[in-house]
C-alpha atoms as an extended CHARMM CRD file, in Angstrom:
* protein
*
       144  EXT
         1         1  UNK       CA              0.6910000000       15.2900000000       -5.8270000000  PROA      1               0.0000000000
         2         2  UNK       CA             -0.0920000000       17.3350000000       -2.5830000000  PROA      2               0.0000000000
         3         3  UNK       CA             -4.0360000000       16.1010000000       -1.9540000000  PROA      3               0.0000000000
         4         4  UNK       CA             -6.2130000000       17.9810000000        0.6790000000  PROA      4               0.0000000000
         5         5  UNK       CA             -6.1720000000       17.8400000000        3.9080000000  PROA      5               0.0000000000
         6         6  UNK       CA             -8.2530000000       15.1270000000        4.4980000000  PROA      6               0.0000000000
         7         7  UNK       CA             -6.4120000000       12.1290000000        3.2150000000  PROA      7               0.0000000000
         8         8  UNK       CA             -3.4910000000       12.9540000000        4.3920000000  PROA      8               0.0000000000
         9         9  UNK       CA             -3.1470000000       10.4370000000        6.4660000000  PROA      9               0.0000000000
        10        10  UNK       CA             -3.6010000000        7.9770000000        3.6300000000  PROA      10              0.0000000000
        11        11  UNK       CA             -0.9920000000        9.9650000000        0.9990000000  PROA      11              0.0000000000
        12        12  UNK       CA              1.4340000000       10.3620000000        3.6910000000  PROA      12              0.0000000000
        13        13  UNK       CA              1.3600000000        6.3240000000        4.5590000000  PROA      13              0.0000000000
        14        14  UNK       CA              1.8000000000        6.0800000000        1.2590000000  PROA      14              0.0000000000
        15        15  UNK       CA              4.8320000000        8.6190000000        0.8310000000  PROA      15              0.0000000000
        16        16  UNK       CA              6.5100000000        6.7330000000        3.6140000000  PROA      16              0.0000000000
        17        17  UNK       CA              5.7860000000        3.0680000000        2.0200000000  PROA      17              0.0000000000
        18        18  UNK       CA              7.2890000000        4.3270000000       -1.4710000000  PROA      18              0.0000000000
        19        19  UNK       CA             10.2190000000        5.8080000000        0.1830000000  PROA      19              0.0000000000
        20        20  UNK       CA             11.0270000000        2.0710000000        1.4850000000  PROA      20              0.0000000000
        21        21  UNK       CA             10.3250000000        0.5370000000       -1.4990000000  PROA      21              0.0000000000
        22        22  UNK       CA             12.8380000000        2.6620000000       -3.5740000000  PROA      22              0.0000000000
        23        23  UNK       CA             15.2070000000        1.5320000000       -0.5280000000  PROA      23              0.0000000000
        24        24  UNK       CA             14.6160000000       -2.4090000000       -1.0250000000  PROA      24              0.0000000000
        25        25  UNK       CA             14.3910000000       -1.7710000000       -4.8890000000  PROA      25              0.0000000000
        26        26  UNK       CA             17.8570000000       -0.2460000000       -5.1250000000  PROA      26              0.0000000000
        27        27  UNK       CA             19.5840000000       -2.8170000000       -2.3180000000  PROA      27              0.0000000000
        28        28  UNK       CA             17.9720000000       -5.6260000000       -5.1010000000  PROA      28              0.0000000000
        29        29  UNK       CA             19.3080000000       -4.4290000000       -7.8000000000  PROA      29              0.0000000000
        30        30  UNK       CA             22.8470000000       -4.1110000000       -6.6160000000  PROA      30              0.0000000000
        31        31  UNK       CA             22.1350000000       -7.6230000000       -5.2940000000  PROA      31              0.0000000000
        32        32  UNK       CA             23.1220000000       -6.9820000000       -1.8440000000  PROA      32              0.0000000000
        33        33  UNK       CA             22.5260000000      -10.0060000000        0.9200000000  PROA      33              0.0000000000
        34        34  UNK       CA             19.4330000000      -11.6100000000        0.2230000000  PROA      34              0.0000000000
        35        35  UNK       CA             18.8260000000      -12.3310000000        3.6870000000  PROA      35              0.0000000000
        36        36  UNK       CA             19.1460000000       -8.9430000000        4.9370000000  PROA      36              0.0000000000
        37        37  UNK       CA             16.9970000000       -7.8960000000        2.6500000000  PROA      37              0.0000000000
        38        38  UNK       CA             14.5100000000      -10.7300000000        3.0940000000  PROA      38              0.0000000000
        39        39  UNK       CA             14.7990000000       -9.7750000000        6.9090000000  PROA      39              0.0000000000
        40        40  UNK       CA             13.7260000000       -5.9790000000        6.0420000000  PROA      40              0.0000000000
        41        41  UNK       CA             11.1470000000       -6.7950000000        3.8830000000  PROA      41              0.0000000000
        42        42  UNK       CA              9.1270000000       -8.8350000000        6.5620000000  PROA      42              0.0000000000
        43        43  UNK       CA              9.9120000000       -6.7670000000        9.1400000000  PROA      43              0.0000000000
        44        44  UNK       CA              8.6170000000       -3.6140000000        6.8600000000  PROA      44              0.0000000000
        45        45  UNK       CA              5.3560000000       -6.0630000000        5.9650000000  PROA      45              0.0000000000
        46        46  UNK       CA              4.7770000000       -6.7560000000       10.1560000000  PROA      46              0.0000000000
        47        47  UNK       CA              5.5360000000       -3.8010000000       11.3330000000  PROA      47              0.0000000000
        48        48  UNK       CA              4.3760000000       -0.9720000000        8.8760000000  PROA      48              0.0000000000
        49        49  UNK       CA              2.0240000000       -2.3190000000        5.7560000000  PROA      49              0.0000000000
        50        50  UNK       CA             -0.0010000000       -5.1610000000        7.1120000000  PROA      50              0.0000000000
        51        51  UNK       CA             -1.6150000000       -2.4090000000        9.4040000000  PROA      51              0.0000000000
        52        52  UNK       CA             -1.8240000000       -0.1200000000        6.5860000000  PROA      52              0.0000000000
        53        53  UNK       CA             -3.8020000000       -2.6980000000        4.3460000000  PROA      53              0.0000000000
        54        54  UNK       CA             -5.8070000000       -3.9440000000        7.2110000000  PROA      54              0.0000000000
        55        55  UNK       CA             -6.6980000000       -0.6200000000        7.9390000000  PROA      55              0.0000000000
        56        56  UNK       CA             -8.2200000000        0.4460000000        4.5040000000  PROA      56              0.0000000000
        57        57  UNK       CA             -9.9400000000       -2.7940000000        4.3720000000  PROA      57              0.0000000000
        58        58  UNK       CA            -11.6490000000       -2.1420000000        7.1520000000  PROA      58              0.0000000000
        59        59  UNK       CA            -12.0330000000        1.3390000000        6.7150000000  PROA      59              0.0000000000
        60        60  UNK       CA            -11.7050000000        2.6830000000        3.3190000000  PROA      60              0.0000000000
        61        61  UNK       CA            -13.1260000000        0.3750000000        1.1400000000  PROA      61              0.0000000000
        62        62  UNK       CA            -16.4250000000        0.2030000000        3.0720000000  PROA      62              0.0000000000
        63        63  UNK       CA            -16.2180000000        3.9270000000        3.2740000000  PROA      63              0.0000000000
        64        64  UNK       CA            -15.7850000000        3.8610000000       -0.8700000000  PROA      64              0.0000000000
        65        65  UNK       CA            -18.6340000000        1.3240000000       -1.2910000000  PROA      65              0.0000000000
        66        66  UNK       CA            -20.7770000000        3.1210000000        0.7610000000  PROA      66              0.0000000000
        67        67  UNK       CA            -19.9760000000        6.5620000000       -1.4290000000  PROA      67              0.0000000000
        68        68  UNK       CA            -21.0490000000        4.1430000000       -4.6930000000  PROA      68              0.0000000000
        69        69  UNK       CA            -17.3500000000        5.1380000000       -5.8360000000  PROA      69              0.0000000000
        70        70  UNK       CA            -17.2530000000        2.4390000000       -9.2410000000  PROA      70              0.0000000000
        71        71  UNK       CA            -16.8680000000       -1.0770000000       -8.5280000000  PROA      71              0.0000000000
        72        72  UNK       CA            -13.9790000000       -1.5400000000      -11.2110000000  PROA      72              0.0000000000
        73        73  UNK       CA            -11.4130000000        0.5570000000       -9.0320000000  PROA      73              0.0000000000
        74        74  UNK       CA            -12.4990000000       -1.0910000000       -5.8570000000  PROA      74              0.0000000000
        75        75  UNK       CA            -12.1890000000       -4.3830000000       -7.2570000000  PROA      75              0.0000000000
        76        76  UNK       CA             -8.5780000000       -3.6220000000       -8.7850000000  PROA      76              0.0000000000
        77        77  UNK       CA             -7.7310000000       -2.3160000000       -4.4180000000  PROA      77              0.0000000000
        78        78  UNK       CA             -9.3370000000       -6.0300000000       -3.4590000000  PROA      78              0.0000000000
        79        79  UNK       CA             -7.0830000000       -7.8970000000       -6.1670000000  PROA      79              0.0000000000
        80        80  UNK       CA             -3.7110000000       -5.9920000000       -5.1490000000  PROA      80              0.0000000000
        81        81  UNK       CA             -4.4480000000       -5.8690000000       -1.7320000000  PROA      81              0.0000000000
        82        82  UNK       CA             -4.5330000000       -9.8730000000       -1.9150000000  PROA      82              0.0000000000
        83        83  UNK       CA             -1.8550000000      -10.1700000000       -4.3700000000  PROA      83              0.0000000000
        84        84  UNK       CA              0.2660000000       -8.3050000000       -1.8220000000  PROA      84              0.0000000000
        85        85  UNK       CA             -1.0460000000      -10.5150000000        1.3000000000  PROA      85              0.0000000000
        86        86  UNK       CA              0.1540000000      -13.6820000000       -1.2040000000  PROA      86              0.0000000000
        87        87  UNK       CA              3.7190000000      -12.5310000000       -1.7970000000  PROA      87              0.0000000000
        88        88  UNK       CA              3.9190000000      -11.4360000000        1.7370000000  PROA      88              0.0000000000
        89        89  UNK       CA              3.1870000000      -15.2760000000        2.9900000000  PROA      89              0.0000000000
        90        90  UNK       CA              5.8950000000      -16.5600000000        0.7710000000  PROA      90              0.0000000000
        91        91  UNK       CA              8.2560000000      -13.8850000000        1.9940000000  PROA      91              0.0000000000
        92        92  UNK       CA              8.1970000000      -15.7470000000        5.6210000000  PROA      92              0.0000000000
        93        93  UNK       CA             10.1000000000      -18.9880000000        3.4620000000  PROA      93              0.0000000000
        94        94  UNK       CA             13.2430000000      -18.9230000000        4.0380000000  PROA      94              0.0000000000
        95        95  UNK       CA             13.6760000000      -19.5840000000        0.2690000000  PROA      95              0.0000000000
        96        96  UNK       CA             15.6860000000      -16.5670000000       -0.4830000000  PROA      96              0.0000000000
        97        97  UNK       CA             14.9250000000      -14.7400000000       -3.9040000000  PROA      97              0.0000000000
        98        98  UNK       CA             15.4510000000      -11.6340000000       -5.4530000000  PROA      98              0.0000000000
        99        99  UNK       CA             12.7420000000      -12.4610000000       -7.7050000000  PROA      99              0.0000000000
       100       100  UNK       CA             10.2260000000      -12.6660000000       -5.3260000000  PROA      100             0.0000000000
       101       101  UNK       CA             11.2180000000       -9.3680000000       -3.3690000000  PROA      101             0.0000000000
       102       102  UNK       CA             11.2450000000       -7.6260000000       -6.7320000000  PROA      102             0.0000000000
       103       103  UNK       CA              7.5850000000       -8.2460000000       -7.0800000000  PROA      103             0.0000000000
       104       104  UNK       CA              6.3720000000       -7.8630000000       -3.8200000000  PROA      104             0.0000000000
       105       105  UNK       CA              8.2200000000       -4.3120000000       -3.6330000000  PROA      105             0.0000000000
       106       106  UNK       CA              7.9010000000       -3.3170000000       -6.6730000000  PROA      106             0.0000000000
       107       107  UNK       CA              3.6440000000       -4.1780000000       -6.5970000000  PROA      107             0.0000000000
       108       108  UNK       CA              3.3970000000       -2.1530000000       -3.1860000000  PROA      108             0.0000000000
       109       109  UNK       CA              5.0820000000        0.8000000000       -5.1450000000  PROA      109             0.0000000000
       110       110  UNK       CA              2.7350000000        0.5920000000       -7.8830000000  PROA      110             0.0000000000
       111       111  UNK       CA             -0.1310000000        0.0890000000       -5.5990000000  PROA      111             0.0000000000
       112       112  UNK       CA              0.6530000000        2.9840000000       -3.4770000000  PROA      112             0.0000000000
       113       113  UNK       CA              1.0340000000        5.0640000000       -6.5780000000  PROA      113             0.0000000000
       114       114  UNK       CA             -2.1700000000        3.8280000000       -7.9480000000  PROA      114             0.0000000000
       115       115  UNK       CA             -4.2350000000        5.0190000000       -4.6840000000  PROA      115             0.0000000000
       116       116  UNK       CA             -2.4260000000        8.1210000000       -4.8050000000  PROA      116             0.0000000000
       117       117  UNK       CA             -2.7440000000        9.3650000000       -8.2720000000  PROA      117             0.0000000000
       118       118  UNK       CA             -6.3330000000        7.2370000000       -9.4620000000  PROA      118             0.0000000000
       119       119  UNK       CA             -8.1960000000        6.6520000000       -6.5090000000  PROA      119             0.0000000000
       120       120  UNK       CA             -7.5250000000        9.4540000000       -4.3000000000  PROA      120             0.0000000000
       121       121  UNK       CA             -7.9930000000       11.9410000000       -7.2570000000  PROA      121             0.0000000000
       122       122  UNK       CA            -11.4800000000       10.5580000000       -8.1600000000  PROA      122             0.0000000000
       123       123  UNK       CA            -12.2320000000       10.5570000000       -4.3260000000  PROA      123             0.0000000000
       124       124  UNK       CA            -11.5160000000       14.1980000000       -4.0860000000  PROA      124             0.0000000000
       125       125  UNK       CA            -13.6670000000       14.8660000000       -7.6320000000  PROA      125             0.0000000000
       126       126  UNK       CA            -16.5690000000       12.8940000000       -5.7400000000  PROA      126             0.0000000000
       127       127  UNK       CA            -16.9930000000       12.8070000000       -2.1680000000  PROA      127             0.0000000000
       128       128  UNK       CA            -17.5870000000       15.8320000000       -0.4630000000  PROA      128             0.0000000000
       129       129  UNK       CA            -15.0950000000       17.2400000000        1.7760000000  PROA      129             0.0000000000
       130       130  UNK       CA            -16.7570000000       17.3020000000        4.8500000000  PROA      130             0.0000000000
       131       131  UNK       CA            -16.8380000000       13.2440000000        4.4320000000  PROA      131             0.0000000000
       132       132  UNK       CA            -13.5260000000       12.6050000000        3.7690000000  PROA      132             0.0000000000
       133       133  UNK       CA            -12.4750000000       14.7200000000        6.7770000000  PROA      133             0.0000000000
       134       134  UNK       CA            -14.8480000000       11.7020000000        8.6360000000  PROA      134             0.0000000000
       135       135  UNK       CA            -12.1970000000        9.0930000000        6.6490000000  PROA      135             0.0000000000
       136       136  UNK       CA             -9.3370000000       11.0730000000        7.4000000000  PROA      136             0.0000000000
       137       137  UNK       CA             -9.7590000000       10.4860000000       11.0440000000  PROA      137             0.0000000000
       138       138  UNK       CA            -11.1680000000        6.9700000000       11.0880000000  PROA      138             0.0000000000
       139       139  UNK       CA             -7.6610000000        6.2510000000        9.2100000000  PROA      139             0.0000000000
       140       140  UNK       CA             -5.6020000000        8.3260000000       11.9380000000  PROA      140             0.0000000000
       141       141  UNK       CA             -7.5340000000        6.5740000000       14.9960000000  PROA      141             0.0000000000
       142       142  UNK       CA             -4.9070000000        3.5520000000       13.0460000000  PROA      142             0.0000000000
       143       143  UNK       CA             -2.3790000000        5.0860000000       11.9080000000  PROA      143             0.0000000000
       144       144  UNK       CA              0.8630000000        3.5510000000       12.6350000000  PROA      144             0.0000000000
């Protein structure tokens, strides 16, 4: 879903993210070298989604909580964004799984898709525009 102008920033992180997740999901499933993969996974968590998450902590869910958007979906952001941080630790072990690379790929997927359909639709339903223009360059100030 194309969303207005002013989170793009956020949807096209987020197109990016799920792009490289289809990448790692398909390399796991054909079971290709677990290190490699390991390798691309924590470089893609340093380099590229750590800064992402960081940023909407810092950014858009005290923007949401200030708009009163409910509680329930930015508690379910909190929880994932955690989960996410957890699995990302572990990744750093040199304890190579395809298990645990299925998760953590498969819950930044779902994640990303969650902000993009849920939370970005209810955003655009409630907040005015002229605010989330405001978000929309708070986010791009850091952008990746």
């Amino acid at each position: 879903m194309e969303h207005a102008k002013a989170l793009q920033v956020l949807s096209r992180q987020h197109k990016e993210d799920r792009l490289k997740c289809r990448e790692f999901l398909k390399d796991i499933q054909q079971q290709r070298d677990k290190s490699g993969i390991r390798q691309r996974i924590v470089q893609f968590w340093k380099n590229e989604l750590q800064k992402h998450v960081d940023a909407e902590e810092a950014i858009l869910f005290p923007f949401l909580q200030k708009h009163h958007f409910p509680f329930n979906f930015v508690n379910i952001l909190k929880r994932e964004h955690d989960t996410i941080r957890l699995l990302a630790e572990r990744l750093h072990r040199q304890d190579e799984d395809y298990y645990l690379y299925n998760a953590f790929v498969k819950l930044v997927d779902q994640h990303s898709h969650f902000e993009d359909e849920i939370i970005f639709r209810k955003m655009e339903e409630v907040i005015p525009p002229q605010e989330l223009s405001q978000l929309n360059v708070s986010m791009a100030a850091v952008a990746r």
